[in-house]
Coordinates of C-alpha atoms in Angstrom, one line a residue:
X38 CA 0.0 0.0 0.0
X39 CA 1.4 3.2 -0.8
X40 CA 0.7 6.7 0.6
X41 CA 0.3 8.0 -3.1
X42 CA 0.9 7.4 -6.3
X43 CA 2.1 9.9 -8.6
X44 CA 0.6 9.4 -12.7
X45 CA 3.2 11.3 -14.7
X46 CA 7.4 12.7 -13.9
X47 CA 6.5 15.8 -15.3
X48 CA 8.2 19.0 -13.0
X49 CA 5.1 18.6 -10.8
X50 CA 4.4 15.4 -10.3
X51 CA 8.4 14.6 -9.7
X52 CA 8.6 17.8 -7.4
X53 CA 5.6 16.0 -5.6
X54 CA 7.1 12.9 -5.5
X55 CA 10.2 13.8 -3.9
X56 CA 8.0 16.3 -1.7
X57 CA 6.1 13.3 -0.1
X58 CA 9.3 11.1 0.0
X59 CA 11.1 13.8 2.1
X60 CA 8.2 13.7 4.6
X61 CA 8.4 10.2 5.1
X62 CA 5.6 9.2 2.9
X63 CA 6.1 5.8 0.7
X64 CA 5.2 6.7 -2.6
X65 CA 5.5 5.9 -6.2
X66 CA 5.7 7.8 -9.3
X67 CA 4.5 6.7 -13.0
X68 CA 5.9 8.1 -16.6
X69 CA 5.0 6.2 -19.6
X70 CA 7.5 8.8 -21.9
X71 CA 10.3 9.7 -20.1
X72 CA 11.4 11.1 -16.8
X73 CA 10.9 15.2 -16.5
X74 CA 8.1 15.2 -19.1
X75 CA 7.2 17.7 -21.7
X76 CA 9.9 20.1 -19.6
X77 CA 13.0 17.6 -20.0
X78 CA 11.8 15.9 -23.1
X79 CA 10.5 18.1 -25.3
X80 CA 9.8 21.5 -23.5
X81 CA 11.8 23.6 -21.3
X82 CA 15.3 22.2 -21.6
X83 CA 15.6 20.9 -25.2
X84 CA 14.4 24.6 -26.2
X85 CA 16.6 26.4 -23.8
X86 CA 19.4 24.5 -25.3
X87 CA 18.8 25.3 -28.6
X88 CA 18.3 28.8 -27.4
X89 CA 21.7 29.2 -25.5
X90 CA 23.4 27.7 -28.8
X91 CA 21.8 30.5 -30.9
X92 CA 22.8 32.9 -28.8
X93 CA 26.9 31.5 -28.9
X94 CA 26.3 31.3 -32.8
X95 CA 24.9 35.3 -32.4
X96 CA 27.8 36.4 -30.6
X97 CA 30.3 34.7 -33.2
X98 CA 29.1 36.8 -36.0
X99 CA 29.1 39.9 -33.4
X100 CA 32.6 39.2 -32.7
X101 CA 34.2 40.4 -36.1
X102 CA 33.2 43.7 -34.9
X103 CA 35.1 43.2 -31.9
X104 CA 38.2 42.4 -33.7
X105 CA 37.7 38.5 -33.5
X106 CA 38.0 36.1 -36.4
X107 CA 35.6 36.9 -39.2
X108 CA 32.3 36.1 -38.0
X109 CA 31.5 33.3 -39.9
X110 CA 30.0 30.1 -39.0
X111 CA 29.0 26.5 -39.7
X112 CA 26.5 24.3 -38.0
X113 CA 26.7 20.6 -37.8
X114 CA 23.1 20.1 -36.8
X115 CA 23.6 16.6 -36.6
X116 CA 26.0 17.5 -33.6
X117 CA 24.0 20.5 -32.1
X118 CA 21.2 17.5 -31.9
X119 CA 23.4 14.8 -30.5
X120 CA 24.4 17.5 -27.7
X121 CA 20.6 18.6 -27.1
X122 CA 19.6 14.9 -26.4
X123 CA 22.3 14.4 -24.2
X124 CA 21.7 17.4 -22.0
X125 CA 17.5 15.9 -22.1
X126 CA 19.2 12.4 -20.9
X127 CA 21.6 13.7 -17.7
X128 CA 18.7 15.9 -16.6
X129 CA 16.7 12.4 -16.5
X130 CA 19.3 10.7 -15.4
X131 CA 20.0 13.0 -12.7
X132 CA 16.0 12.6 -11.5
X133 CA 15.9 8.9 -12.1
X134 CA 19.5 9.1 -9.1
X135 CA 17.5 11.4 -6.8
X136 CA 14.0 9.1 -6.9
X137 CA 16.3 6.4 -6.2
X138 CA 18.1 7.8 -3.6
X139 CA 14.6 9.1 -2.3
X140 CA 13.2 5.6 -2.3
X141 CA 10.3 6.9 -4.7
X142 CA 9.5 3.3 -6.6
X143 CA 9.5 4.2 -10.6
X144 CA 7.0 2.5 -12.7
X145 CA 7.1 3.4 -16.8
X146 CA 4.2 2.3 -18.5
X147 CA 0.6 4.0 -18.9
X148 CA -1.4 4.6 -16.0
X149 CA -5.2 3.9 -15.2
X150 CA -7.0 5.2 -12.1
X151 CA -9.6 2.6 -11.6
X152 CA -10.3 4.3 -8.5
X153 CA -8.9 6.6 -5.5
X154 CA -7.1 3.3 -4.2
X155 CA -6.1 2.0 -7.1
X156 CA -4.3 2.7 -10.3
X157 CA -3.4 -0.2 -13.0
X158 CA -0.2 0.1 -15.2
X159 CA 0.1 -2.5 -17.8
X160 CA -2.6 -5.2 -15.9
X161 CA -0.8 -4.7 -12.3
X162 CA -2.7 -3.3 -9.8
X163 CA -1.6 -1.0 -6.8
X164 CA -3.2 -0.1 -3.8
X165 CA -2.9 3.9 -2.5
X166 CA -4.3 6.0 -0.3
X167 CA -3.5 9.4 -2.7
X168 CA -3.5 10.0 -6.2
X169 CA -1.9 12.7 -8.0
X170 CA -3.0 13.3 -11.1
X171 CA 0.1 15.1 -13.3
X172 CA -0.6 13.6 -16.6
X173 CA 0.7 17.6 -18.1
X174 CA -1.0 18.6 -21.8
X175 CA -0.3 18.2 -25.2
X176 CA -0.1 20.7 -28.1
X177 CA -2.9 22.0 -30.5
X178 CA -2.3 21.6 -34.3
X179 CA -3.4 22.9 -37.6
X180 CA -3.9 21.6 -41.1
X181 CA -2.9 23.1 -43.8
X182 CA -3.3 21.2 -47.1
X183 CA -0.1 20.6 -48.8
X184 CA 2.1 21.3 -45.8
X185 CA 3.2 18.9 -43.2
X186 CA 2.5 20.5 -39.7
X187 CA 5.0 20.1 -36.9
X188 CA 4.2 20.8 -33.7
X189 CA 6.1 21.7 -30.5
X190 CA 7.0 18.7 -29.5
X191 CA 7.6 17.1 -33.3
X192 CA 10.2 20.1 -34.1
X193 CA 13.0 18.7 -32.1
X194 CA 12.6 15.5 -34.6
X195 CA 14.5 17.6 -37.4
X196 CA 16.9 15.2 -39.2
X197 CA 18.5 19.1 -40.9
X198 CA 17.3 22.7 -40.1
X199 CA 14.8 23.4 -42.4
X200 CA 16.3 26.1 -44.6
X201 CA 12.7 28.2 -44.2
X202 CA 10.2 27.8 -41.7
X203 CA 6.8 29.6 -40.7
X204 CA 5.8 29.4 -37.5
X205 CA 2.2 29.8 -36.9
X206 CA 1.7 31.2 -33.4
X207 CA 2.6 33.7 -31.6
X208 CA 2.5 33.3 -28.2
X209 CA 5.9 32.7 -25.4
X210 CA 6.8 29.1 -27.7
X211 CA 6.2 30.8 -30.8
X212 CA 8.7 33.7 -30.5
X213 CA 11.0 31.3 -28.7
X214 CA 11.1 29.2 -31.7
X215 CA 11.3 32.2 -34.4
X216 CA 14.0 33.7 -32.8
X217 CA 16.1 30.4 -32.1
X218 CA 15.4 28.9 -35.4
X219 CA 16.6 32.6 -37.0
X220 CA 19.7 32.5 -34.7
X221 CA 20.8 29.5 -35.9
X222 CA 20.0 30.4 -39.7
X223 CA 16.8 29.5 -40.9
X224 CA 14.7 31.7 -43.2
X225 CA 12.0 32.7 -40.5
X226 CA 7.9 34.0 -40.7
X227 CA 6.0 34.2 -37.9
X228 CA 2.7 35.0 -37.8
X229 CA 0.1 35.6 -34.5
X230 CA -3.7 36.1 -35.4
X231 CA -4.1 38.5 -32.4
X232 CA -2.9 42.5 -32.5
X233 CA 0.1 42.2 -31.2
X234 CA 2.9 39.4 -29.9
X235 CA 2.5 37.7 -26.5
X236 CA -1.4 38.2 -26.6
X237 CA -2.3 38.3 -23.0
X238 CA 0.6 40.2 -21.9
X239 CA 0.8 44.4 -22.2
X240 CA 1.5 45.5 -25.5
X241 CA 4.9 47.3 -25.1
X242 CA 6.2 43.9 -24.1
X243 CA 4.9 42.6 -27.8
X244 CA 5.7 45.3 -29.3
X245 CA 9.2 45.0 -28.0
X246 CA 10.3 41.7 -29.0
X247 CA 8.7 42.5 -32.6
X248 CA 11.1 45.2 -33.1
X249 CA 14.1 43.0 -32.1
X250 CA 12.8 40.0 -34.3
X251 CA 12.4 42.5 -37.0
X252 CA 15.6 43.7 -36.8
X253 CA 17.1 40.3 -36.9
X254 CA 15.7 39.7 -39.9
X255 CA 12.2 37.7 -39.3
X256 CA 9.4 38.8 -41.1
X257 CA 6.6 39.2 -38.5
X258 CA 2.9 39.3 -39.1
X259 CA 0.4 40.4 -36.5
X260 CA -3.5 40.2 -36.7
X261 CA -2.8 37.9 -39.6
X262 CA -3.8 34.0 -40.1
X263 CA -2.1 31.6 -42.5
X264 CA -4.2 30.5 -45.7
X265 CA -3.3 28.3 -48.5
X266 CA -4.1 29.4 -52.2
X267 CA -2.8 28.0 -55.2
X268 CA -0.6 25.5 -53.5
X269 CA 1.1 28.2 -51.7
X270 CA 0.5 29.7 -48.3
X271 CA -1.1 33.8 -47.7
X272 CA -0.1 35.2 -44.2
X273 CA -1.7 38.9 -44.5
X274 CA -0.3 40.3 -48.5
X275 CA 2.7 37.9 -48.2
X276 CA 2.7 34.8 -50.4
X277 CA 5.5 32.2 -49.4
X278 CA 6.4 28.7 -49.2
X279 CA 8.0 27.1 -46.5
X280 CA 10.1 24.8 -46.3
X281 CA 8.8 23.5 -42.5
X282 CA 5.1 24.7 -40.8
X283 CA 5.6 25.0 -37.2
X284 CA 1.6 25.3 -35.4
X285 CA 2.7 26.5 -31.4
X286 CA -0.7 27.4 -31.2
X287 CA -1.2 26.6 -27.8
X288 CA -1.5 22.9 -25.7
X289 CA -4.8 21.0 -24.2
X290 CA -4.9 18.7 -20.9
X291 CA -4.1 15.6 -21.1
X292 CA -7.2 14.3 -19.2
X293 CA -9.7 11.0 -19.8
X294 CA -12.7 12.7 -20.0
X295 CA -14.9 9.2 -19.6
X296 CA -12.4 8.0 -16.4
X297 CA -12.5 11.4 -14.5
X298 CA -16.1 10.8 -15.0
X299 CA -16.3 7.7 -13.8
X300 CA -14.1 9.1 -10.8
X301 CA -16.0 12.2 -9.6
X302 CA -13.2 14.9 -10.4
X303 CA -14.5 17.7 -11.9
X304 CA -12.8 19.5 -15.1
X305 CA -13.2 22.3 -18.0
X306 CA -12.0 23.2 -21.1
X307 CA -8.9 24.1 -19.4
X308 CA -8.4 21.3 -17.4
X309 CA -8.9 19.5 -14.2
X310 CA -10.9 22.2 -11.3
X311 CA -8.6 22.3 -8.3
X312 CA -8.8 24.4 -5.3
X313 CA -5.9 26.2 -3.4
X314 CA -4.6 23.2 -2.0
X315 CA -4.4 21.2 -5.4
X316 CA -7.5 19.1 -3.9
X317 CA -10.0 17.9 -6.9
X318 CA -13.7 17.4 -6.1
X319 CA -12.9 14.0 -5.4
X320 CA -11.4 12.8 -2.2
X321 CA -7.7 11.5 -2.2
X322 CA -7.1 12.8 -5.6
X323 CA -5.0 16.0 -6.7
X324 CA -3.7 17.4 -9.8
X325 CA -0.8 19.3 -10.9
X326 CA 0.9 20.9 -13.8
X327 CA -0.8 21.3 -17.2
X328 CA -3.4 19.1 -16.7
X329 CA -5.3 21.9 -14.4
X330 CA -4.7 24.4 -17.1
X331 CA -3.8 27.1 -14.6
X332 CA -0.5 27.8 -15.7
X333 CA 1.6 26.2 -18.7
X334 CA 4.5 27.2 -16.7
X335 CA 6.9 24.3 -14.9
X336 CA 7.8 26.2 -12.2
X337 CA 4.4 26.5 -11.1
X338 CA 3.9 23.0 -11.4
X339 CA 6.8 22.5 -9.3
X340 CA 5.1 24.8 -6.7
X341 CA 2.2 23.2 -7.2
X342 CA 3.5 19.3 -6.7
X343 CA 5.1 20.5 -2.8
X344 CA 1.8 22.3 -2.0
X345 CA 0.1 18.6 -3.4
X346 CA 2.6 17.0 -1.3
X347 CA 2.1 19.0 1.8
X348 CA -1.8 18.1 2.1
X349 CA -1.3 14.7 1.6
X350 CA 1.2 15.1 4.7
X351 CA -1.2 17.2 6.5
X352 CA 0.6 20.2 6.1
X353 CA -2.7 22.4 5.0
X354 CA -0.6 24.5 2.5
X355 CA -2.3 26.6 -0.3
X356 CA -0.6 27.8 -2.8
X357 CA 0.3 31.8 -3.9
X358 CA 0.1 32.9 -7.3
X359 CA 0.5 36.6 -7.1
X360 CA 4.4 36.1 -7.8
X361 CA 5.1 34.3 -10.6
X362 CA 7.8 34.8 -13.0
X363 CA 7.3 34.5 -16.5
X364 CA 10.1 34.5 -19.3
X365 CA 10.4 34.2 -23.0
X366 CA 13.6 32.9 -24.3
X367 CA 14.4 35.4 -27.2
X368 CA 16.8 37.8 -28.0
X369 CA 17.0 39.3 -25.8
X370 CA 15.2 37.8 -23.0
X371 CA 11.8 39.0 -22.0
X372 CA 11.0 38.5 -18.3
X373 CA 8.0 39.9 -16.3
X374 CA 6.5 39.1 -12.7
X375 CA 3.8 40.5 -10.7
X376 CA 1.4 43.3 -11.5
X377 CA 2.0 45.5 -14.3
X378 CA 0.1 48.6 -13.6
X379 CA -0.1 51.8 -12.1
X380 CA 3.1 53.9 -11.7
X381 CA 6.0 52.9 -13.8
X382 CA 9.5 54.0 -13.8
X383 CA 11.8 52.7 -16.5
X384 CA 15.6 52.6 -17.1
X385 CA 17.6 51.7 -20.6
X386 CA 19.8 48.8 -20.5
X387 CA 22.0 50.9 -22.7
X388 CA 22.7 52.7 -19.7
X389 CA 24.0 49.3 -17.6
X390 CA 27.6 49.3 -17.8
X391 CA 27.9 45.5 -18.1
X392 CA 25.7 45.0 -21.3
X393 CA 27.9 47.6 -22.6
X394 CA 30.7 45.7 -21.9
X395 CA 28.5 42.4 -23.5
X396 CA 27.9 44.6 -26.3
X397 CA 24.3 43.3 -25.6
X398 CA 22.3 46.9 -24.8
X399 CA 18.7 46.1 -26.5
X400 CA 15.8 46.3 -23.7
X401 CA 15.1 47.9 -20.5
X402 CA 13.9 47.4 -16.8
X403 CA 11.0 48.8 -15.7
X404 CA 9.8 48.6 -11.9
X405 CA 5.8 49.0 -11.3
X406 CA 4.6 50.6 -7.8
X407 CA 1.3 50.9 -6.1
X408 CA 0.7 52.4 -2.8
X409 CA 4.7 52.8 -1.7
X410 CA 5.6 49.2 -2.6
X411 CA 6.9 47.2 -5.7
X412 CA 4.3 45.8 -7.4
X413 CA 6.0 44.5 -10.7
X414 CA 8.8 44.2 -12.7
X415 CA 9.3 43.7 -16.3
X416 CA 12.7 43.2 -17.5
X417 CA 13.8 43.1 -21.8
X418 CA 17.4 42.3 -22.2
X419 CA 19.9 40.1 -21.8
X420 CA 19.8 37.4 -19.0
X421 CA 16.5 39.3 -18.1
X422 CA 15.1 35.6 -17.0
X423 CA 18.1 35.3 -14.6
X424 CA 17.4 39.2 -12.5
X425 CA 14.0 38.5 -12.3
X426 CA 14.5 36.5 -9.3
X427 CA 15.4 39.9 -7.1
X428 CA 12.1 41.6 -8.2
X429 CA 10.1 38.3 -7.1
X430 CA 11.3 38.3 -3.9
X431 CA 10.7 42.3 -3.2
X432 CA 7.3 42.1 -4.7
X433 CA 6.3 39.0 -2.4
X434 CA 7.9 40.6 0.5
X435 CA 6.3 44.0 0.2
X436 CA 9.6 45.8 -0.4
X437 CA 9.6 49.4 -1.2
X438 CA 11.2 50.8 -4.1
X439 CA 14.2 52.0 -1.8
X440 CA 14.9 48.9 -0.1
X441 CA 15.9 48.2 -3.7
X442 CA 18.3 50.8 -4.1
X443 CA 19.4 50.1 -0.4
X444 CA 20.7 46.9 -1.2
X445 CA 24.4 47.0 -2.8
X446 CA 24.8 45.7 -5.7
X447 CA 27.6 44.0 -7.3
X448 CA 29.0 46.3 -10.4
X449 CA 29.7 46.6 -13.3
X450 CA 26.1 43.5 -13.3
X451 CA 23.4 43.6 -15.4
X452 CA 20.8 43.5 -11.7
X453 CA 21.8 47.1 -11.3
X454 CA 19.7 47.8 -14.2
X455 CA 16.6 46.8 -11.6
X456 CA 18.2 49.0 -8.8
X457 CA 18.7 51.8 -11.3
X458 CA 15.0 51.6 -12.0
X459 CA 14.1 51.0 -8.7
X460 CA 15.6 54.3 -7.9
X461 CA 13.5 56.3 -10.7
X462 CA 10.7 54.8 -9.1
X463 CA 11.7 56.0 -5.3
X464 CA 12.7 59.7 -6.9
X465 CA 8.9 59.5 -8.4
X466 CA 7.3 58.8 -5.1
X467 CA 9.3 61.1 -3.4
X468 CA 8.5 63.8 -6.3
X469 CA 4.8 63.2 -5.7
X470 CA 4.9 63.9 -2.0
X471 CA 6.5 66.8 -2.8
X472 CA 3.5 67.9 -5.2
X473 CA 0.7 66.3 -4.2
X474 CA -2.1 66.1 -6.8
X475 CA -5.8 67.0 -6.1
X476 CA -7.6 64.1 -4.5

């Protein structure tokens, strides 16, 4: 009898996993295609690779500028693939070592709830007094007669790089993969059916990253769909005909409709309906990740897996939302957390001594403040995913803007950007104190 069973090794269910070893619980985990899930397999980490060797193969061609060889380059995809897959297989290997070391009993093979005490994998049967459902999502498609249509998890089964590709989609995967796929020297369209990049988010930060893509080269449409006519595909005026389709068009849940039925737990559209403590509307069984549909983010599914875990340990932990970071891997880097409204003060990253010295000065940091405290933070530039971590903290701990600027900080870095903005912010409030305006 175990205290739960985990269905799926995605970042949540293996965070919960772990979560319920640590406090003593005996638990075991299921994965029917491959440790770390969407993330490690075909997500997060495959993509981030790719993205860090765009980037090297961008600052080669800088460097002839710099008075470094002559900016030229040649990619062995065959070997940029070979290195990708290994980085996806130590990761795994890595969290196959720590379940072990955990004691966390690994089972690969698909999983069946047959009911809150039992789940089946492959005709075996086992007997818990948890289940976690963490089963993540899988990704939306198009068709588009005459064109084969990868999706986001198909694109990292290139045998070549395509020598054109359009990618249909503009949303945080879509401008990743435009912008990678550009960096490493495809012929790149990307085009988003809503007004602006990164629908959903505030327009300067779409607006933003279509400047940049522009400027590298990739022809972006907004408020445009994809249509084929005469054999050829019509995005907006443009007529063209790619070599490779990319749809990143979004993901669904990866839920059984007719077994969450038969199991009480309630679900949407969007996913399985959890409450604050990742509790379904059936007893004993939670859900994490994807498969809730309340973030397509692993980190929160990471969160989500401990705050999983603590219930079933008795912990009564609910889970916070109001500080989540969220990043786009492009160039440069886009990253954003909390509240984005009210009183903004903004700073240039050409003005940060270190991307000078980087030679990387596209972007900005802007800092967001709402009665005397930091509210949000969004941050275009380089490493931007990497200082987001210091705004995160000050919003969740109710920092002031000058607590900010308080805190030394290491120079020449590209963080002081955030202090620098910080500052603008505390000069502003202490400019309106000054001058109050009519109430």
């Amino acid at each position: 009898m175990y205290d739960a069973i985990v269905v799926g090794a995605g970042p949540g269910g293996y965070a919960c996993a772990i979560s319920l070893a640590k406090g003593g619980a005996n638990v075991c985990i299921i994965e029917r295609n491959g440790l770390g899930g969407t993330c490690t397999q075909r997500g997060c980490i495959p993509t981030k690779y790719l993205h860090a060797m765009g980037d090297l193969a961008r600052r080669v061609r800088a460097s002839k500028r710099h008075g470094i060889g002559d900016g030229t380059i040649s990619i062995n995809y065959d070997m940029l693939s070979a290195g990708m897959k290994s980085t996806i297989s130590r990761i795994a290997s890595g969290m196959r070592l720590q379940l072990r070391q955990h004691n966390v009993d690994t089972i690969s093979g698909e999983a069946s709830v047959i009911s809150p005490g039992i789940v089946e994998v492959d005709g075996a049967r086992y007997e818990t007094r948890n289940v976690v459902l963490a089963t993540g999502s899988m990704p939306k498609t198009i068709d588009l007669p005459g064109y084969e249509t990868l999706t986001t998890d198909s694109v990292f089964e290139l045998q070549s790089l395509p020598e054109s590709i359009l990618v249909i989609g503009g949303g945080y995967s879509g401008c990743e993969f435009a912008s990678i796929l550009n960096a490493l020297g495809c012929r790149v369209w990307l085009a988003e059916a809503q007004g602006s990049l990164l629908p959903g988010q505030p327009k300067i930060v779409g607006d933003t990253v279509e400047k940049y893509m522009k400027l590298d080269g990739i022809s972006v449409f907004t408020g445009a769909t994809a249509n084929v006519h005469d054999g050829r595909i019509v995005v907006g005026r443009e007529e063209m005909d790619p070599e490779v389709v990319l749809a990143s068009v979004g993901r669904y849940p990866a839920l059984d409709a007719d077994r969450l039925d038969m199991l009480g737990v309630k679900y949407g559209d969007s996913g399985i309906v959890v409450d604050a403590r990742m509790q379904t509307s059936a007893d004993s069984i939670y859900a994490v990740g994807d498969v809730t549909g309340v973030y397509e983010l692993a980190h929160v599914a990471t969160r989500q897996g401990e705050v999983a875990a603590d219930n079933i340990l008795g912990r009564h932990t609910r889970i916070d939302y109001t500080t989540i970071p969220y990043c786009v891997f492009t160039y440069p880097e886009v990253a954003m957390v909390g509240r984005l409204d009210g009183s903004a003060a903004t700073v240039q990253m050409v003005a940060n001594a270190k991307a000078n010295c980087m030679g990387q000065t596209r972007g900005f940091a802007s800092v967001y403040t709402g009665d005397g405290t930091l509210q949000g933070a969004l941050i275009v530039g380089a490493h931007a995913s990497e200082i987001i971590g210091e705004a995160a903290l000050a919003i969740r701990l109710g920092l002031r803007p000058q607590d900010v600027v308080n805190t030394i900080h290491a120079h020449p870095t590209l963080p002081e950007a955030l202090a620098d903005a910080a500052a603008a912010a505390a000069r502003m409030q202490e400019a309106k104190k000054a001058c109050p305006g009519p109430e």
